[in-house]
XYZ file of C-alpha atoms in Angstrom:
310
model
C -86.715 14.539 97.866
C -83.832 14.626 100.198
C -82.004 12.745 97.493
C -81.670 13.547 93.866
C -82.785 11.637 91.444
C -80.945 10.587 88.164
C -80.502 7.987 85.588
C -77.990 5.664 85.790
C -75.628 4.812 83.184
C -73.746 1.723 82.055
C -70.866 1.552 79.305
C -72.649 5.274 78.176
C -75.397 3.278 77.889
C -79.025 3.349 78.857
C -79.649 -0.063 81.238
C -81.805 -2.796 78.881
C -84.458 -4.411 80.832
C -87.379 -3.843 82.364
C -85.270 -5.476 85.446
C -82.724 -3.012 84.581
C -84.928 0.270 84.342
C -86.359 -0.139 87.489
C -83.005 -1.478 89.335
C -81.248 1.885 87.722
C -83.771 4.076 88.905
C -84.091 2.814 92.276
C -79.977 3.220 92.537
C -80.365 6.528 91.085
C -82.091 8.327 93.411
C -79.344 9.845 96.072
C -77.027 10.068 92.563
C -76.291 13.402 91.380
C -76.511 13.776 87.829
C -73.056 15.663 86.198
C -69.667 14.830 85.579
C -67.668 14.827 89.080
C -70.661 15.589 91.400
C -71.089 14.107 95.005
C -73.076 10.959 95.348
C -75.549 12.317 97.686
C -77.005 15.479 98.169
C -75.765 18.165 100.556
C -78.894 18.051 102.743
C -78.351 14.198 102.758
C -75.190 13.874 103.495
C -75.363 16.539 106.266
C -78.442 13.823 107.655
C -76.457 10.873 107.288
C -72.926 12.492 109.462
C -75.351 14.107 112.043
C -76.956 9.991 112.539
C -73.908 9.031 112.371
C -72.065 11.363 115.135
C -75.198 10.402 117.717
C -75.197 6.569 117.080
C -71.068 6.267 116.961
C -71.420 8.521 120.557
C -73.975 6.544 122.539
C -73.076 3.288 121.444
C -69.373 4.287 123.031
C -71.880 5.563 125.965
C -73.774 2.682 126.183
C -70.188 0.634 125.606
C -68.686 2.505 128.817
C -71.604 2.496 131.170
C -72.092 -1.089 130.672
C -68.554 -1.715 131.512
C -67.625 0.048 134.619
C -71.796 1.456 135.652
C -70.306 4.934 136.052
C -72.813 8.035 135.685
C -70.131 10.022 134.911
C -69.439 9.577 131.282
C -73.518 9.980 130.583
C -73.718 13.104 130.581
C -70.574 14.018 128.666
C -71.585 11.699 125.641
C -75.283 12.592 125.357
C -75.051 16.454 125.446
C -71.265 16.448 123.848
C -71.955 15.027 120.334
C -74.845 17.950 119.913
C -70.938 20.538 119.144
C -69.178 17.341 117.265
C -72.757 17.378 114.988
C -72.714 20.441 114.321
C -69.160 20.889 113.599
C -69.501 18.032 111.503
C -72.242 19.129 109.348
C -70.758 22.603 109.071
C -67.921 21.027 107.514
C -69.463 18.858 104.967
C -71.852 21.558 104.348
C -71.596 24.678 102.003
C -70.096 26.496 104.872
C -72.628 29.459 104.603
C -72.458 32.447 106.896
C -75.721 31.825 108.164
C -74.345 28.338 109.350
C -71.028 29.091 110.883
C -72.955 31.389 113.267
C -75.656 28.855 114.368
C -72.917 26.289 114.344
C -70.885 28.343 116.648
C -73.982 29.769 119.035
C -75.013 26.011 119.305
C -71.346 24.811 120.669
C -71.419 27.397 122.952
C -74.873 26.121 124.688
C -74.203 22.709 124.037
C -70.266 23.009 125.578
C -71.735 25.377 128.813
C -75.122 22.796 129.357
C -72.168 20.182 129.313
C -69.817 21.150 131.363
C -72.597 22.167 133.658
C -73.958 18.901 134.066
C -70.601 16.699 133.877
C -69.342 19.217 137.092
C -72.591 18.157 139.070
C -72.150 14.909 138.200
C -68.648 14.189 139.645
C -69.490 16.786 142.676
C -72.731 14.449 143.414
C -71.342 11.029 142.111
C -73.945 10.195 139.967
C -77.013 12.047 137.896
C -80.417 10.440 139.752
C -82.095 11.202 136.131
C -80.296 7.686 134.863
C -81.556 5.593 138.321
C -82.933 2.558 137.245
C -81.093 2.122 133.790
C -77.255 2.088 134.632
C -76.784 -0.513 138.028
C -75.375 0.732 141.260
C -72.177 -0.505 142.352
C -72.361 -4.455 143.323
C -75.405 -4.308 141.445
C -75.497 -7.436 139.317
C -76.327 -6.680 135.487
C -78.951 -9.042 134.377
C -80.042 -8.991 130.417
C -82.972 -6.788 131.780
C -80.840 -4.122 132.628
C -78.741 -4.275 129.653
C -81.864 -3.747 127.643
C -82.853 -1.088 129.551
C -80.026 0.415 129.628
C -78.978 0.048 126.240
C -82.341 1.252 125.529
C -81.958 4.214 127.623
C -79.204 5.427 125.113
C -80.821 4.428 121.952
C -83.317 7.276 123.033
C -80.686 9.818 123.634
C -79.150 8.747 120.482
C -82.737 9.805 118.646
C -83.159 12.637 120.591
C -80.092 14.177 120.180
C -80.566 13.765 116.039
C -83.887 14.978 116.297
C -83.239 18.040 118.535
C -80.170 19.092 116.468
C -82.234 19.139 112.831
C -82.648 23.087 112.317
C -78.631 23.153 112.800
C -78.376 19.965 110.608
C -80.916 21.836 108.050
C -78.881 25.836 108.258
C -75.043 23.566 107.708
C -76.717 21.610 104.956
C -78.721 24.052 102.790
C -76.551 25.993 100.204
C -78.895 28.683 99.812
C -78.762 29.509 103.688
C -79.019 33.221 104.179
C -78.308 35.488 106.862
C -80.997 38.042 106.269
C -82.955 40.440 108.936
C -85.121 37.946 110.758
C -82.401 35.090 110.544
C -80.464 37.658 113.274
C -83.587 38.586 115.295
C -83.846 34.362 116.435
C -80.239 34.412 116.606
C -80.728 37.124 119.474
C -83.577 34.999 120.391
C -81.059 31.875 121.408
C -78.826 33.923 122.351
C -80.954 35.225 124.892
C -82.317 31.577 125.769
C -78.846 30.585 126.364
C -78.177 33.533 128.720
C -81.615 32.494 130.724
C -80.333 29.246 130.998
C -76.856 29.599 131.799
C -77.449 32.689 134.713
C -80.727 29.906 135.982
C -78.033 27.238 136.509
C -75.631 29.535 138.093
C -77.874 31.459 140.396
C -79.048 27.518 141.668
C -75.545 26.522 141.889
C -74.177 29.311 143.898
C -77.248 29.296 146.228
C -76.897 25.272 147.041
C -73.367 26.079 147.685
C -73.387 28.557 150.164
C -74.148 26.752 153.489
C -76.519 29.165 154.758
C -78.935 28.030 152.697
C -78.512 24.214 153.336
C -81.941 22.357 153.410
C -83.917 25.838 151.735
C -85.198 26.195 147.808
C -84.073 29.208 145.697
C -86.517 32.170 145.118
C -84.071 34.519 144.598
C -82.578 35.721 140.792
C -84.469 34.621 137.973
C -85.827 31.910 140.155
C -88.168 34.606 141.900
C -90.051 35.139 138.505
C -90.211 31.473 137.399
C -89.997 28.175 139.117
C -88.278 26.389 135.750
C -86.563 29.421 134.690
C -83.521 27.155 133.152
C -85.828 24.924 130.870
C -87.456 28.086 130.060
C -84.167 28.878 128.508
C -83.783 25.689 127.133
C -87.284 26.006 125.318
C -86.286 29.871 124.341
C -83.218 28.176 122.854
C -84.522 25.320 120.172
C -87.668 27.091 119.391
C -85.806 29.862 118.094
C -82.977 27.862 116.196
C -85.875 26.273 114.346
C -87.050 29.898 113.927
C -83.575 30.714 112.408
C -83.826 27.406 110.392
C -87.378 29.094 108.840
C -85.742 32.352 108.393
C -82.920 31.147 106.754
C -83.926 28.723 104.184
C -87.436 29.005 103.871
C -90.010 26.468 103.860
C -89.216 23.120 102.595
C -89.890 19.665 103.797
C -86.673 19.255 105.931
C -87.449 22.452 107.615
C -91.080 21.568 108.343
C -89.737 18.239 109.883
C -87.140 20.232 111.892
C -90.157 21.522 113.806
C -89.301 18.302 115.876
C -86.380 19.929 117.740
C -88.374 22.105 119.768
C -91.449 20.349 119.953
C -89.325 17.596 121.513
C -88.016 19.425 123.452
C -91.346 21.485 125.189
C -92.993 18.024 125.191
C -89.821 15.741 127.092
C -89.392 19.208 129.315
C -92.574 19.724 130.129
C -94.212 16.229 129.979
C -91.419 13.299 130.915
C -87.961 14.475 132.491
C -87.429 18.076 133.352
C -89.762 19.348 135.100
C -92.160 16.667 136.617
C -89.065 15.153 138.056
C -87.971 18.417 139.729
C -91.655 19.482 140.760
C -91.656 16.105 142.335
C -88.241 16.158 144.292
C -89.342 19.630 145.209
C -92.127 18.231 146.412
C -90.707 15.182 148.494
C -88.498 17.818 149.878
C -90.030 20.895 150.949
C -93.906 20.218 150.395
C -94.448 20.010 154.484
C -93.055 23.913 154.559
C -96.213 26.608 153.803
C -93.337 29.044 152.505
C -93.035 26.581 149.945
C -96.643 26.211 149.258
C -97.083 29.476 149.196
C -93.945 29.951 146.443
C -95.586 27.501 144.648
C -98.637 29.668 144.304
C -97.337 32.741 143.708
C -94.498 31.670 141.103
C -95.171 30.846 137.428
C -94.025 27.449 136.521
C -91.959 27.742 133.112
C -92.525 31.131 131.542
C -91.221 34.173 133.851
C -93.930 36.818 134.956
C -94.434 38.853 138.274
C -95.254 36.705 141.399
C -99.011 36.534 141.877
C -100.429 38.239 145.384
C -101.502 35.260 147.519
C -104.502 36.640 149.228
């Protein structure tokens, strides 16, 4: 149980009742039993400010958006809160070693993937991955798009809980350690987050030089993979869950962190990372054999040496 159980007390005395046994053992779960101890358990509480940080962010999100139908803030306040959840649980955790340093490896992805996308986003005027749920300018907003829209952030609200769980779990687990293998999926993220952020980089600085106007990247790590970034990505929550594991052993909220990265492969893979970009790819270069023949030759998520294309 994610809450503890206890009995509770009235006057020093035991509740009467049948009424009363049941209503003081259904309010006594989530008690801690003890003179002077917190009202919910660490693990729960760390669940309940981690909700709390997503739903408080998008709503504001949502708030904005529907107000002034900027892209601009969407980015900022879906990827943002994953550092303010962290933080957060950190502090009403234990404060273990083993969680200040996933706390602090996590608000350096989360504060680099941000900044990355909230830079595109005001260089490009809006992020195409939220076209058809926040209205173009002189678009008129009809309940239909305020649904969708406000639907549209009650997903990245979930998401963002669900993909943050094995931090959530490591801040809210008192008997977090940072043993041996806790350190080798630390280096694991750490090298996810190094894929990732050179991927982006390598992309940016190639779109910005104005020889290459109109071409696709197959230089850098983009020679060896087509998806090289959300490889990173992937590398990244698959091994935080792996420190989660490592670090407090198997329990129930560490089984259902498994969520994190699943969610992540699955939404990557299957919904809005890299079917959208094979697609645009496609719409843009799929007349040009070079591109064809990168297509064959290139993995598409996990890097390996081009194939010969005989």
């Amino acid at each position: 149980e994610l809450l503890h159980s206890g009995r509770l007390r009235w006057g020093g005395g035991k509740m009467r009742g049948s009424a009363g046994f049941v209503g003081g053992r259904l309010l006594g779960r989530g008690l801690r039993s003890g003179r002077g101890g917190p009202m919910f358990s660490t693990m729960a509480s760390g669940l309940v400010v981690s909700a709390g940080v997503f739903v408080a962010s998008n709503a504001l999100g949502f708030g904005i958006t529907a107000a002034t139908r900027t892209h601009k803030v969407a980015d900022l306040l879906s990827a943002g809160p994953f550092v303010l959840s962290a933080v957060a649980t950190y502090a009403v955790g234990p404060g273990t070693t083993a969680g200040l340093v996933v706390t602090g490896l996590t608000g350096l992805h989360c504060i680099r993937l941000t900044s990355f996308l909230v830079k595109r986003v005001l260089k490009l005027g809006k992020d195409s991955r939220f076209d058809g749920y926040i209205p173009e300018e002189g678009e008129k907003m009809t309940a239909a798009k305020l649904k969708s829209l406000g639907g549209l952030w009650t997903t990245m609200a979930t998401w963002g809980f669900i993909v943050s769980l094995p931090v959530t779990v490591i801040n809210s687990t008192a008997a977090a350690t940072a043993g041996p293998l806790f350190w080798v999926f630390i280096s694991s993220q750490a090298a996810g987050l190094v894929i990732e952020a050179l991927a982006d980089s390598q992309k940016s600085k190639f779109k910005e030089d104005p020889k290459n106007k109109g071409s696709f990247i197959t230089t850098g790590l983009w020679k060896y993979s087509r998806h090289p970034n959300y490889f990173g990505e992937i590398v990244f929550w698959w091994s935080a869950f792996g420190s989660a594991v490592a670090s407090c052993g198997i329990s129930a909220p560490v089984l259902l962190a498994i969520g994190s990265p699943a969610m992540t492969t699955a939404l990557l893979l299957k919904v809005s990372g890299i079917p959208l970009a094979e697609q645009k790819d496609e719409e843009r270069y799929g007349d040009r054999e070079e591109f064809q023949r990168y297509k064959r030759t290139t993995n598409l998520l996990i890097p390996g040496t081009p194939k010969r294309d005989d």
